Amino acid sequence: MQQQAVVQEVGRVIEGRWQWELVWRRDRFQWEHDQYNELMEIIALFVPVDTADRWLWLGDGTQGFTVKSAYLRMENMVTIRRILEPVQEFVFKRLWKCAVPSKVRAFVWQMLLDRVQTKENLFKRKILQADQQLCLSCGVKTENVVHLFLHCDWVAKVWYKIMGWLGFCLIIPSNLATSFAMWATCSTNKKEKAGLCLIWNAFMWTVWKRRNDLVFNNVAASVEEVVDQIQAVSWQWFIGRMAKGPCLLYEWNWSPMDCMRR
């Protein structure tokens, strides 16, 4: 958008009505559309007056702009949105407590917001063509976050293998937030809950790395190889961040729930 421009340079009066003529430096990302619509709703009510431009902060009617007033205004906007999405509120609150590396938490956070570079998102940013969106694992459906991590036939096999390893079976839900919430609440034991959240994160991280290896290096891993990687990665995180006593890899592979309860 035009930086340092005054109002008269970004619009004009047409038939007695002000019309904005904003020029953007680039195409908007998919996740920026809501912000753009909010901006246009705010400035749509603008009526030009014959005075010099000046900055006016509406967040605090007494002190003018302060960092505190801006923070409180943003917090209020986020809170209003989260009231409408209780599952997402629970997930984002719980995610940052997971005993996994910070880079993994950051990746999963982006994934839950649909901001990772799937083929669908790259197409929306005009980096890929329409015929380049197919998932490489199945070659049938468009690669978006829900398909890649939940609904692809290939990844579904990995899910069922991991659930069999843990000794329970859950349905594969329609979205990622519900998936996390199901795993975070399917046990009443506090240690097991923490361990299952860790494994869920290890699953997402490993599947994403495997996907990138397939896309960039043309290296395909079998379901069994990915399951082994998830078990190994989750064990490394567990012994480094959660374990209160010894837990060997073969013990983790044999009975992870027992290791969690120690």
JSON list of C-alpha atoms in Angstrom, two decimals, residues 10-233:
[
{"chain": "A", "resi": 10, "resn": "VAL", "atom": "CA", "xyz": [-5.50, 7.46, -2.16]},
{"chain": "A", "resi": 11, "resn": "GLY", "atom": "CA", "xyz": [-9.01, 8.33, -3.27]},
{"chain": "A", "resi": 12, "resn": "ARG", "atom": "CA", "xyz": [-11.29, 10.88, -4.89]},
{"chain": "A", "resi": 13, "resn": "VAL", "atom": "CA", "xyz": [-14.85, 12.15, -4.87]},
{"chain": "A", "resi": 14, "resn": "ILE", "atom": "CA", "xyz": [-17.02, 10.61, -7.59]},
{"chain": "A", "resi": 15, "resn": "GLU", "atom": "CA", "xyz": [-20.60, 11.90, -7.98]},
{"chain": "A", "resi": 16, "resn": "GLY", "atom": "CA", "xyz": [-20.49, 13.42, -4.54]},
{"chain": "A", "resi": 17, "resn": "ARG", "atom": "CA", "xyz": [-19.25, 10.25, -2.86]},
{"chain": "A", "resi": 18, "resn": "TRP", "atom": "CA", "xyz": [-15.75, 9.37, -1.71]},
{"chain": "A", "resi": 19, "resn": "GLN", "atom": "CA", "xyz": [-14.16, 6.36, -3.44]},
{"chain": "A", "resi": 20, "resn": "TRP", "atom": "CA", "xyz": [-10.96, 4.74, -2.19]},
{"chain": "A", "resi": 21, "resn": "GLU", "atom": "CA", "xyz": [-8.28, 3.95, -4.78]},
{"chain": "A", "resi": 22, "resn": "LEU", "atom": "CA", "xyz": [-5.78, 1.98, -2.74]},
{"chain": "A", "resi": 23, "resn": "VAL", "atom": "CA", "xyz": [-2.77, 0.49, -4.50]},
{"chain": "A", "resi": 24, "resn": "TRP", "atom": "CA", "xyz": [-1.19, -2.62, -2.96]},
{"chain": "A", "resi": 25, "resn": "ARG", "atom": "CA", "xyz": [2.41, -3.72, -3.41]},
{"chain": "A", "resi": 26, "resn": "ARG", "atom": "CA", "xyz": [1.50, -7.39, -3.74]},
{"chain": "A", "resi": 27, "resn": "ASP", "atom": "CA", "xyz": [-1.44, -9.78, -3.78]},
{"chain": "A", "resi": 28, "resn": "ARG", "atom": "CA", "xyz": [-2.93, -10.53, -0.40]},
{"chain": "A", "resi": 29, "resn": "PHE", "atom": "CA", "xyz": [-2.23, -13.87, 1.28]},
{"chain": "A", "resi": 30, "resn": "GLN", "atom": "CA", "xyz": [-5.25, -16.05, 2.00]},
{"chain": "A", "resi": 31, "resn": "TRP", "atom": "CA", "xyz": [-5.07, -15.34, 5.73]},
{"chain": "A", "resi": 32, "resn": "GLU", "atom": "CA", "xyz": [-5.03, -11.57, 5.10]},
{"chain": "A", "resi": 33, "resn": "HIS", "atom": "CA", "xyz": [-8.47, -11.43, 3.45]},
{"chain": "A", "resi": 34, "resn": "ASP", "atom": "CA", "xyz": [-10.33, -11.09, 6.75]},
{"chain": "A", "resi": 35, "resn": "GLN", "atom": "CA", "xyz": [-8.03, -8.27, 7.83]},
{"chain": "A", "resi": 36, "resn": "TYR", "atom": "CA", "xyz": [-8.57, -6.53, 4.49]},
{"chain": "A", "resi": 37, "resn": "ASN", "atom": "CA", "xyz": [-12.35, -6.80, 4.83]},
{"chain": "A", "resi": 38, "resn": "GLU", "atom": "CA", "xyz": [-12.19, -5.39, 8.36]},
{"chain": "A", "resi": 39, "resn": "LEU", "atom": "CA", "xyz": [-10.09, -2.48, 7.12]},
{"chain": "A", "resi": 40, "resn": "MET", "atom": "CA", "xyz": [-12.53, -1.69, 4.31]},
{"chain": "A", "resi": 41, "resn": "GLU", "atom": "CA", "xyz": [-15.48, -1.79, 6.71]},
{"chain": "A", "resi": 42, "resn": "ILE", "atom": "CA", "xyz": [-13.73, 0.72, 8.97]},
{"chain": "A", "resi": 43, "resn": "ILE", "atom": "CA", "xyz": [-12.72, 3.19, 6.27]},
{"chain": "A", "resi": 44, "resn": "ALA", "atom": "CA", "xyz": [-15.95, 2.85, 4.26]},
{"chain": "A", "resi": 45, "resn": "LEU", "atom": "CA", "xyz": [-17.61, 5.39, 6.57]},
{"chain": "A", "resi": 46, "resn": "PHE", "atom": "CA", "xyz": [-14.98, 8.03, 5.84]},
{"chain": "A", "resi": 47, "resn": "VAL", "atom": "CA", "xyz": [-16.28, 11.45, 4.81]},
{"chain": "A", "resi": 48, "resn": "PRO", "atom": "CA", "xyz": [-13.64, 13.94, 3.57]},
{"chain": "A", "resi": 49, "resn": "VAL", "atom": "CA", "xyz": [-13.47, 17.36, 5.21]},
{"chain": "A", "resi": 50, "resn": "ASP", "atom": "CA", "xyz": [-11.57, 20.47, 4.24]},
{"chain": "A", "resi": 51, "resn": "THR", "atom": "CA", "xyz": [-8.92, 20.23, 6.96]},
{"chain": "A", "resi": 52, "resn": "ALA", "atom": "CA", "xyz": [-5.36, 18.96, 7.23]},
{"chain": "A", "resi": 53, "resn": "ASP", "atom": "CA", "xyz": [-4.87, 15.23, 7.83]},
{"chain": "A", "resi": 54, "resn": "ARG", "atom": "CA", "xyz": [-3.97, 14.18, 11.37]},
{"chain": "A", "resi": 55, "resn": "TRP", "atom": "CA", "xyz": [-3.66, 10.99, 13.37]},
{"chain": "A", "resi": 56, "resn": "LEU", "atom": "CA", "xyz": [-6.55, 10.15, 15.71]},
{"chain": "A", "resi": 57, "resn": "TRP", "atom": "CA", "xyz": [-6.59, 7.15, 18.07]},
{"chain": "A", "resi": 58, "resn": "LEU", "atom": "CA", "xyz": [-10.06, 5.87, 18.97]},
{"chain": "A", "resi": 59, "resn": "GLY", "atom": "CA", "xyz": [-8.93, 3.15, 21.34]},
{"chain": "A", "resi": 60, "resn": "ASP", "atom": "CA", "xyz": [-8.75, 5.43, 24.37]},
{"chain": "A", "resi": 61, "resn": "GLY", "atom": "CA", "xyz": [-10.77, 8.62, 24.45]},
{"chain": "A", "resi": 62, "resn": "THR", "atom": "CA", "xyz": [-8.87, 10.18, 27.33]},
{"chain": "A", "resi": 63, "resn": "GLN", "atom": "CA", "xyz": [-5.12, 9.66, 26.92]},
{"chain": "A", "resi": 64, "resn": "GLY", "atom": "CA", "xyz": [-4.71, 9.28, 23.18]},
{"chain": "A", "resi": 65, "resn": "PHE", "atom": "CA", "xyz": [-2.63, 6.41, 21.84]},
{"chain": "A", "resi": 66, "resn": "THR", "atom": "CA", "xyz": [-0.77, 4.19, 24.31]},
{"chain": "A", "resi": 67, "resn": "VAL", "atom": "CA", "xyz": [0.68, 0.73, 23.90]},
{"chain": "A", "resi": 68, "resn": "LYS", "atom": "CA", "xyz": [-1.59, -0.49, 26.70]},
{"chain": "A", "resi": 69, "resn": "SER", "atom": "CA", "xyz": [-4.75, 0.78, 25.00]},
{"chain": "A", "resi": 70, "resn": "ALA", "atom": "CA", "xyz": [-3.70, -0.84, 21.70]},
{"chain": "A", "resi": 71, "resn": "TYR", "atom": "CA", "xyz": [-2.98, -4.15, 23.46]},
{"chain": "A", "resi": 72, "resn": "LEU", "atom": "CA", "xyz": [-6.33, -4.13, 25.29]},
{"chain": "A", "resi": 73, "resn": "ARG", "atom": "CA", "xyz": [-8.18, -3.36, 22.06]},
{"chain": "A", "resi": 74, "resn": "MET", "atom": "CA", "xyz": [-6.47, -6.23, 20.21]},
{"chain": "A", "resi": 75, "resn": "GLU", "atom": "CA", "xyz": [-7.03, -8.60, 23.13]},
{"chain": "A", "resi": 76, "resn": "ASN", "atom": "CA", "xyz": [-10.72, -7.74, 23.16]},
{"chain": "A", "resi": 77, "resn": "MET", "atom": "CA", "xyz": [-11.01, -8.43, 19.42]},
{"chain": "A", "resi": 78, "resn": "VAL", "atom": "CA", "xyz": [-9.33, -11.84, 19.81]},
{"chain": "A", "resi": 79, "resn": "THR", "atom": "CA", "xyz": [-11.47, -12.71, 22.84]},
{"chain": "A", "resi": 80, "resn": "ILE", "atom": "CA", "xyz": [-14.67, -11.97, 20.93]},
{"chain": "A", "resi": 81, "resn": "ARG", "atom": "CA", "xyz": [-13.60, -14.31, 18.13]},
{"chain": "A", "resi": 82, "resn": "ARG", "atom": "CA", "xyz": [-12.62, -17.08, 20.51]},
{"chain": "A", "resi": 83, "resn": "ILE", "atom": "CA", "xyz": [-15.96, -17.02, 22.30]},
{"chain": "A", "resi": 84, "resn": "LEU", "atom": "CA", "xyz": [-17.41, -18.23, 19.02]},
{"chain": "A", "resi": 85, "resn": "GLU", "atom": "CA", "xyz": [-14.81, -21.01, 18.69]},
{"chain": "A", "resi": 86, "resn": "PRO", "atom": "CA", "xyz": [-14.42, -22.80, 22.04]},
{"chain": "A", "resi": 87, "resn": "VAL", "atom": "CA", "xyz": [-12.54, -25.77, 20.58]},
{"chain": "A", "resi": 88, "resn": "GLN", "atom": "CA", "xyz": [-9.92, -23.50, 19.02]},
{"chain": "A", "resi": 89, "resn": "GLU", "atom": "CA", "xyz": [-9.61, -21.55, 22.27]},
{"chain": "A", "resi": 90, "resn": "PHE", "atom": "CA", "xyz": [-8.88, -24.77, 24.17]},
{"chain": "A", "resi": 91, "resn": "VAL", "atom": "CA", "xyz": [-6.42, -25.99, 21.55]},
{"chain": "A", "resi": 92, "resn": "PHE", "atom": "CA", "xyz": [-4.35, -22.81, 21.34]},
{"chain": "A", "resi": 93, "resn": "LYS", "atom": "CA", "xyz": [-4.23, -22.53, 25.12]},
{"chain": "A", "resi": 94, "resn": "ARG", "atom": "CA", "xyz": [-3.13, -26.15, 25.53]},
{"chain": "A", "resi": 95, "resn": "LEU", "atom": "CA", "xyz": [-0.71, -26.20, 22.59]},
{"chain": "A", "resi": 96, "resn": "TRP", "atom": "CA", "xyz": [1.88, -23.93, 24.21]},
{"chain": "A", "resi": 97, "resn": "LYS", "atom": "CA", "xyz": [2.09, -26.26, 27.22]},
{"chain": "A", "resi": 98, "resn": "CYS", "atom": "CA", "xyz": [3.06, -29.31, 25.15]},
{"chain": "A", "resi": 99, "resn": "ALA", "atom": "CA", "xyz": [6.47, -30.77, 26.02]},
{"chain": "A", "resi": 100, "resn": "VAL", "atom": "CA", "xyz": [7.88, -30.45, 22.51]},
{"chain": "A", "resi": 101, "resn": "PRO", "atom": "CA", "xyz": [10.57, -28.23, 20.93]},
{"chain": "A", "resi": 102, "resn": "SER", "atom": "CA", "xyz": [9.55, -24.61, 20.42]},
{"chain": "A", "resi": 103, "resn": "LYS", "atom": "CA", "xyz": [9.99, -24.87, 16.64]},
{"chain": "A", "resi": 104, "resn": "VAL", "atom": "CA", "xyz": [7.46, -27.72, 16.61]},
{"chain": "A", "resi": 105, "resn": "ARG", "atom": "CA", "xyz": [4.94, -25.72, 18.65]},
{"chain": "A", "resi": 106, "resn": "ALA", "atom": "CA", "xyz": [5.39, -22.81, 16.23]},
{"chain": "A", "resi": 107, "resn": "PHE", "atom": "CA", "xyz": [4.89, -25.09, 13.23]},
{"chain": "A", "resi": 108, "resn": "VAL", "atom": "CA", "xyz": [1.75, -26.69, 14.69]},
{"chain": "A", "resi": 109, "resn": "TRP", "atom": "CA", "xyz": [0.37, -23.25, 15.54]},
{"chain": "A", "resi": 110, "resn": "GLN", "atom": "CA", "xyz": [0.83, -22.20, 11.90]},
{"chain": "A", "resi": 111, "resn": "MET", "atom": "CA", "xyz": [-0.67, -25.48, 10.73]},
{"chain": "A", "resi": 112, "resn": "LEU", "atom": "CA", "xyz": [-3.79, -25.01, 12.86]},
{"chain": "A", "resi": 113, "resn": "LEU", "atom": "CA", "xyz": [-4.19, -21.54, 11.36]},
{"chain": "A", "resi": 114, "resn": "ASP", "atom": "CA", "xyz": [-3.73, -22.99, 7.83]},
{"chain": "A", "resi": 115, "resn": "ARG", "atom": "CA", "xyz": [-0.59, -20.93, 7.23]},
{"chain": "A", "resi": 116, "resn": "VAL", "atom": "CA", "xyz": [1.86, -23.64, 6.26]},
{"chain": "A", "resi": 117, "resn": "GLN", "atom": "CA", "xyz": [2.90, -23.86, 2.62]},
{"chain": "A", "resi": 118, "resn": "THR", "atom": "CA", "xyz": [0.65, -26.61, 1.34]},
{"chain": "A", "resi": 119, "resn": "LYS", "atom": "CA", "xyz": [0.08, -26.81, -2.39]},
{"chain": "A", "resi": 120, "resn": "GLU", "atom": "CA", "xyz": [-3.37, -25.28, -2.03]},
{"chain": "A", "resi": 121, "resn": "ASN", "atom": "CA", "xyz": [-1.95, -22.26, -0.21]},
{"chain": "A", "resi": 122, "resn": "LEU", "atom": "CA", "xyz": [0.86, -21.91, -2.75]},
{"chain": "A", "resi": 123, "resn": "PHE", "atom": "CA", "xyz": [-1.75, -21.92, -5.52]},
{"chain": "A", "resi": 124, "resn": "LYS", "atom": "CA", "xyz": [-3.70, -19.18, -3.74]},
{"chain": "A", "resi": 125, "resn": "ARG", "atom": "CA", "xyz": [-0.51, -17.13, -3.66]},
{"chain": "A", "resi": 126, "resn": "LYS", "atom": "CA", "xyz": [-0.09, -17.77, -7.42]},
{"chain": "A", "resi": 127, "resn": "ILE", "atom": "CA", "xyz": [3.13, -19.72, -6.94]},
{"chain": "A", "resi": 128, "resn": "LEU", "atom": "CA", "xyz": [1.70, -22.98, -8.32]},
{"chain": "A", "resi": 129, "resn": "GLN", "atom": "CA", "xyz": [-0.65, -23.63, -11.21]},
{"chain": "A", "resi": 130, "resn": "ALA", "atom": "CA", "xyz": [-4.11, -25.13, -10.72]},
{"chain": "A", "resi": 131, "resn": "ASP", "atom": "CA", "xyz": [-2.98, -28.54, -11.98]},
{"chain": "A", "resi": 132, "resn": "GLN", "atom": "CA", "xyz": [-0.08, -28.65, -9.47]},
{"chain": "A", "resi": 133, "resn": "GLN", "atom": "CA", "xyz": [-2.20, -28.86, -6.31]},
{"chain": "A", "resi": 134, "resn": "LEU", "atom": "CA", "xyz": [-2.62, -32.62, -6.04]},
{"chain": "A", "resi": 135, "resn": "CYS", "atom": "CA", "xyz": [-1.32, -34.50, -3.02]},
{"chain": "A", "resi": 136, "resn": "LEU", "atom": "CA", "xyz": [1.74, -36.55, -3.97]},
{"chain": "A", "resi": 137, "resn": "SER", "atom": "CA", "xyz": [0.80, -39.36, -1.57]},
{"chain": "A", "resi": 138, "resn": "CYS", "atom": "CA", "xyz": [-2.54, -40.20, -3.17]},
{"chain": "A", "resi": 139, "resn": "GLY", "atom": "CA", "xyz": [-2.53, -38.21, -6.41]},
{"chain": "A", "resi": 140, "resn": "VAL", "atom": "CA", "xyz": [-6.28, -37.71, -6.12]},
{"chain": "A", "resi": 141, "resn": "LYS", "atom": "CA", "xyz": [-7.18, -34.81, -3.82]},
{"chain": "A", "resi": 142, "resn": "THR", "atom": "CA", "xyz": [-5.91, -31.26, -3.41]},
{"chain": "A", "resi": 143, "resn": "GLU", "atom": "CA", "xyz": [-3.16, -30.96, -0.81]},
{"chain": "A", "resi": 144, "resn": "ASN", "atom": "CA", "xyz": [-4.47, -28.76, 2.00]},
{"chain": "A", "resi": 145, "resn": "VAL", "atom": "CA", "xyz": [-3.79, -29.08, 5.72]},
{"chain": "A", "resi": 146, "resn": "VAL", "atom": "CA", "xyz": [-6.86, -31.19, 6.47]},
{"chain": "A", "resi": 147, "resn": "HIS", "atom": "CA", "xyz": [-6.16, -33.61, 3.64]},
{"chain": "A", "resi": 148, "resn": "LEU", "atom": "CA", "xyz": [-2.41, -33.78, 4.24]},
{"chain": "A", "resi": 149, "resn": "PHE", "atom": "CA", "xyz": [-2.58, -34.45, 7.99]},
{"chain": "A", "resi": 150, "resn": "LEU", "atom": "CA", "xyz": [-5.95, -36.18, 8.39]},
{"chain": "A", "resi": 151, "resn": "HIS", "atom": "CA", "xyz": [-7.87, -37.40, 5.37]},
{"chain": "A", "resi": 152, "resn": "CYS", "atom": "CA", "xyz": [-5.36, -38.67, 2.81]},
{"chain": "A", "resi": 153, "resn": "ASP", "atom": "CA", "xyz": [-5.67, -42.46, 2.55]},
{"chain": "A", "resi": 154, "resn": "TRP", "atom": "CA", "xyz": [-1.92, -42.76, 3.14]},
{"chain": "A", "resi": 155, "resn": "VAL", "atom": "CA", "xyz": [-1.87, -40.65, 6.31]},
{"chain": "A", "resi": 156, "resn": "ALA", "atom": "CA", "xyz": [-5.01, -42.38, 7.62]},
{"chain": "A", "resi": 157, "resn": "LYS", "atom": "CA", "xyz": [-3.05, -45.65, 7.62]},
{"chain": "A", "resi": 158, "resn": "VAL", "atom": "CA", "xyz": [-0.38, -43.97, 9.74]},
{"chain": "A", "resi": 159, "resn": "TRP", "atom": "CA", "xyz": [-3.03, -42.71, 12.17]},
{"chain": "A", "resi": 160, "resn": "TYR", "atom": "CA", "xyz": [-4.48, -46.18, 12.66]},
{"chain": "A", "resi": 161, "resn": "LYS", "atom": "CA", "xyz": [-1.02, -47.70, 13.15]},
{"chain": "A", "resi": 162, "resn": "ILE", "atom": "CA", "xyz": [-0.19, -45.12, 15.83]},
{"chain": "A", "resi": 163, "resn": "MET", "atom": "CA", "xyz": [-3.54, -45.59, 17.58]},
{"chain": "A", "resi": 164, "resn": "GLY", "atom": "CA", "xyz": [-3.00, -49.36, 17.52]},
{"chain": "A", "resi": 165, "resn": "TRP", "atom": "CA", "xyz": [0.41, -48.82, 19.12]},
{"chain": "A", "resi": 166, "resn": "LEU", "atom": "CA", "xyz": [-1.22, -46.77, 21.89]},
{"chain": "A", "resi": 167, "resn": "GLY", "atom": "CA", "xyz": [-4.04, -49.24, 22.41]},
{"chain": "A", "resi": 168, "resn": "PHE", "atom": "CA", "xyz": [-7.07, -47.14, 21.54]},
{"chain": "A", "resi": 169, "resn": "CYS", "atom": "CA", "xyz": [-9.06, -46.09, 18.50]},
{"chain": "A", "resi": 170, "resn": "LEU", "atom": "CA", "xyz": [-10.46, -42.65, 17.67]},
{"chain": "A", "resi": 171, "resn": "ILE", "atom": "CA", "xyz": [-12.31, -41.47, 14.61]},
{"chain": "A", "resi": 172, "resn": "ILE", "atom": "CA", "xyz": [-10.43, -39.15, 12.28]},
{"chain": "A", "resi": 173, "resn": "PRO", "atom": "CA", "xyz": [-12.35, -35.86, 12.65]},
{"chain": "A", "resi": 174, "resn": "SER", "atom": "CA", "xyz": [-13.14, -33.16, 10.12]},
{"chain": "A", "resi": 175, "resn": "ASN", "atom": "CA", "xyz": [-10.53, -30.64, 11.25]},
{"chain": "A", "resi": 176, "resn": "LEU", "atom": "CA", "xyz": [-7.17, -30.40, 13.00]},
{"chain": "A", "resi": 177, "resn": "ALA", "atom": "CA", "xyz": [-8.35, -28.50, 16.08]},
{"chain": "A", "resi": 178, "resn": "THR", "atom": "CA", "xyz": [-10.85, -31.23, 16.90]},
{"chain": "A", "resi": 179, "resn": "SER", "atom": "CA", "xyz": [-8.15, -33.85, 16.34]},
{"chain": "A", "resi": 180, "resn": "PHE", "atom": "CA", "xyz": [-5.86, -32.20, 18.89]},
{"chain": "A", "resi": 181, "resn": "ALA", "atom": "CA", "xyz": [-8.72, -31.74, 21.38]},
{"chain": "A", "resi": 182, "resn": "MET", "atom": "CA", "xyz": [-9.66, -35.42, 21.10]},
{"chain": "A", "resi": 183, "resn": "TRP", "atom": "CA", "xyz": [-6.11, -36.56, 21.79]},
{"chain": "A", "resi": 184, "resn": "ALA", "atom": "CA", "xyz": [-5.68, -34.10, 24.65]},
{"chain": "A", "resi": 185, "resn": "THR", "atom": "CA", "xyz": [-8.83, -35.30, 26.42]},
{"chain": "A", "resi": 186, "resn": "CYS", "atom": "CA", "xyz": [-9.03, -39.04, 25.68]},
{"chain": "A", "resi": 187, "resn": "SER", "atom": "CA", "xyz": [-7.39, -39.91, 29.01]},
{"chain": "A", "resi": 188, "resn": "THR", "atom": "CA", "xyz": [-8.14, -38.81, 32.57]},
{"chain": "A", "resi": 189, "resn": "ASN", "atom": "CA", "xyz": [-4.53, -39.35, 33.70]},
{"chain": "A", "resi": 190, "resn": "LYS", "atom": "CA", "xyz": [-2.56, -36.09, 33.70]},
{"chain": "A", "resi": 191, "resn": "LYS", "atom": "CA", "xyz": [0.70, -37.73, 32.61]},
{"chain": "A", "resi": 192, "resn": "GLU", "atom": "CA", "xyz": [-1.01, -39.65, 29.82]},
{"chain": "A", "resi": 193, "resn": "LYS", "atom": "CA", "xyz": [-2.67, -36.46, 28.57]},
{"chain": "A", "resi": 194, "resn": "ALA", "atom": "CA", "xyz": [0.71, -34.75, 28.35]},
{"chain": "A", "resi": 195, "resn": "GLY", "atom": "CA", "xyz": [2.25, -37.76, 26.63]},
{"chain": "A", "resi": 196, "resn": "LEU", "atom": "CA", "xyz": [-0.55, -38.02, 24.07]},
{"chain": "A", "resi": 197, "resn": "CYS", "atom": "CA", "xyz": [-0.23, -34.33, 23.23]},
{"chain": "A", "resi": 198, "resn": "LEU", "atom": "CA", "xyz": [3.49, -34.92, 22.70]},
{"chain": "A", "resi": 199, "resn": "ILE", "atom": "CA", "xyz": [2.84, -37.85, 20.36]},
{"chain": "A", "resi": 200, "resn": "TRP", "atom": "CA", "xyz": [0.22, -35.86, 18.41]},
{"chain": "A", "resi": 201, "resn": "ASN", "atom": "CA", "xyz": [2.81, -33.12, 17.82]},
{"chain": "A", "resi": 202, "resn": "ALA", "atom": "CA", "xyz": [5.42, -35.71, 16.83]},
{"chain": "A", "resi": 203, "resn": "PHE", "atom": "CA", "xyz": [2.94, -37.13, 14.32]},
{"chain": "A", "resi": 204, "resn": "MET", "atom": "CA", "xyz": [2.35, -33.75, 12.66]},
{"chain": "A", "resi": 205, "resn": "TRP", "atom": "CA", "xyz": [6.04, -32.85, 12.62]},
{"chain": "A", "resi": 206, "resn": "THR", "atom": "CA", "xyz": [7.09, -36.19, 11.13]},
{"chain": "A", "resi": 207, "resn": "VAL", "atom": "CA", "xyz": [4.37, -36.20, 8.46]},
{"chain": "A", "resi": 208, "resn": "TRP", "atom": "CA", "xyz": [5.35, -32.67, 7.41]},
{"chain": "A", "resi": 209, "resn": "LYS", "atom": "CA", "xyz": [9.04, -33.59, 7.16]},
{"chain": "A", "resi": 210, "resn": "ARG", "atom": "CA", "xyz": [8.15, -36.71, 5.18]},
{"chain": "A", "resi": 211, "resn": "ARG", "atom": "CA", "xyz": [5.98, -34.61, 2.85]},
{"chain": "A", "resi": 212, "resn": "ASN", "atom": "CA", "xyz": [8.83, -32.17, 2.24]},
{"chain": "A", "resi": 213, "resn": "ASP", "atom": "CA", "xyz": [11.24, -35.02, 1.56]},
{"chain": "A", "resi": 214, "resn": "LEU", "atom": "CA", "xyz": [8.83, -36.34, -1.04]},
{"chain": "A", "resi": 215, "resn": "VAL", "atom": "CA", "xyz": [8.26, -32.93, -2.67]},
{"chain": "A", "resi": 216, "resn": "PHE", "atom": "CA", "xyz": [11.83, -31.67, -2.74]},
{"chain": "A", "resi": 217, "resn": "ASN", "atom": "CA", "xyz": [13.94, -34.84, -2.81]},
{"chain": "A", "resi": 218, "resn": "ASN", "atom": "CA", "xyz": [11.52, -37.31, -4.40]},
{"chain": "A", "resi": 219, "resn": "VAL", "atom": "CA", "xyz": [12.11, -39.65, -1.45]},
{"chain": "A", "resi": 220, "resn": "ALA", "atom": "CA", "xyz": [9.03, -41.64, -0.42]},
{"chain": "A", "resi": 221, "resn": "ALA", "atom": "CA", "xyz": [8.77, -43.28, 2.99]},
{"chain": "A", "resi": 222, "resn": "SER", "atom": "CA", "xyz": [6.48, -46.22, 3.70]},
{"chain": "A", "resi": 223, "resn": "VAL", "atom": "CA", "xyz": [3.78, -46.16, 6.35]},
{"chain": "A", "resi": 224, "resn": "GLU", "atom": "CA", "xyz": [5.90, -48.43, 8.56]},
{"chain": "A", "resi": 225, "resn": "GLU", "atom": "CA", "xyz": [8.95, -46.16, 8.23]},
{"chain": "A", "resi": 226, "resn": "VAL", "atom": "CA", "xyz": [6.95, -43.09, 9.22]},
{"chain": "A", "resi": 227, "resn": "VAL", "atom": "CA", "xyz": [5.43, -44.91, 12.20]},
{"chain": "A", "resi": 228, "resn": "ASP", "atom": "CA", "xyz": [8.95, -45.87, 13.32]},
{"chain": "A", "resi": 229, "resn": "GLN", "atom": "CA", "xyz": [10.05, -42.24, 12.97]},
{"chain": "A", "resi": 230, "resn": "ILE", "atom": "CA", "xyz": [7.09, -40.98, 15.01]},
{"chain": "A", "resi": 231, "resn": "GLN", "atom": "CA", "xyz": [7.89, -43.47, 17.76]},
{"chain": "A", "resi": 232, "resn": "ALA", "atom": "CA", "xyz": [11.58, -42.52, 17.78]},
{"chain": "A", "resi": 233, "resn": "VAL", "atom": "CA", "xyz": [10.98, -38.76, 17.72]}
]
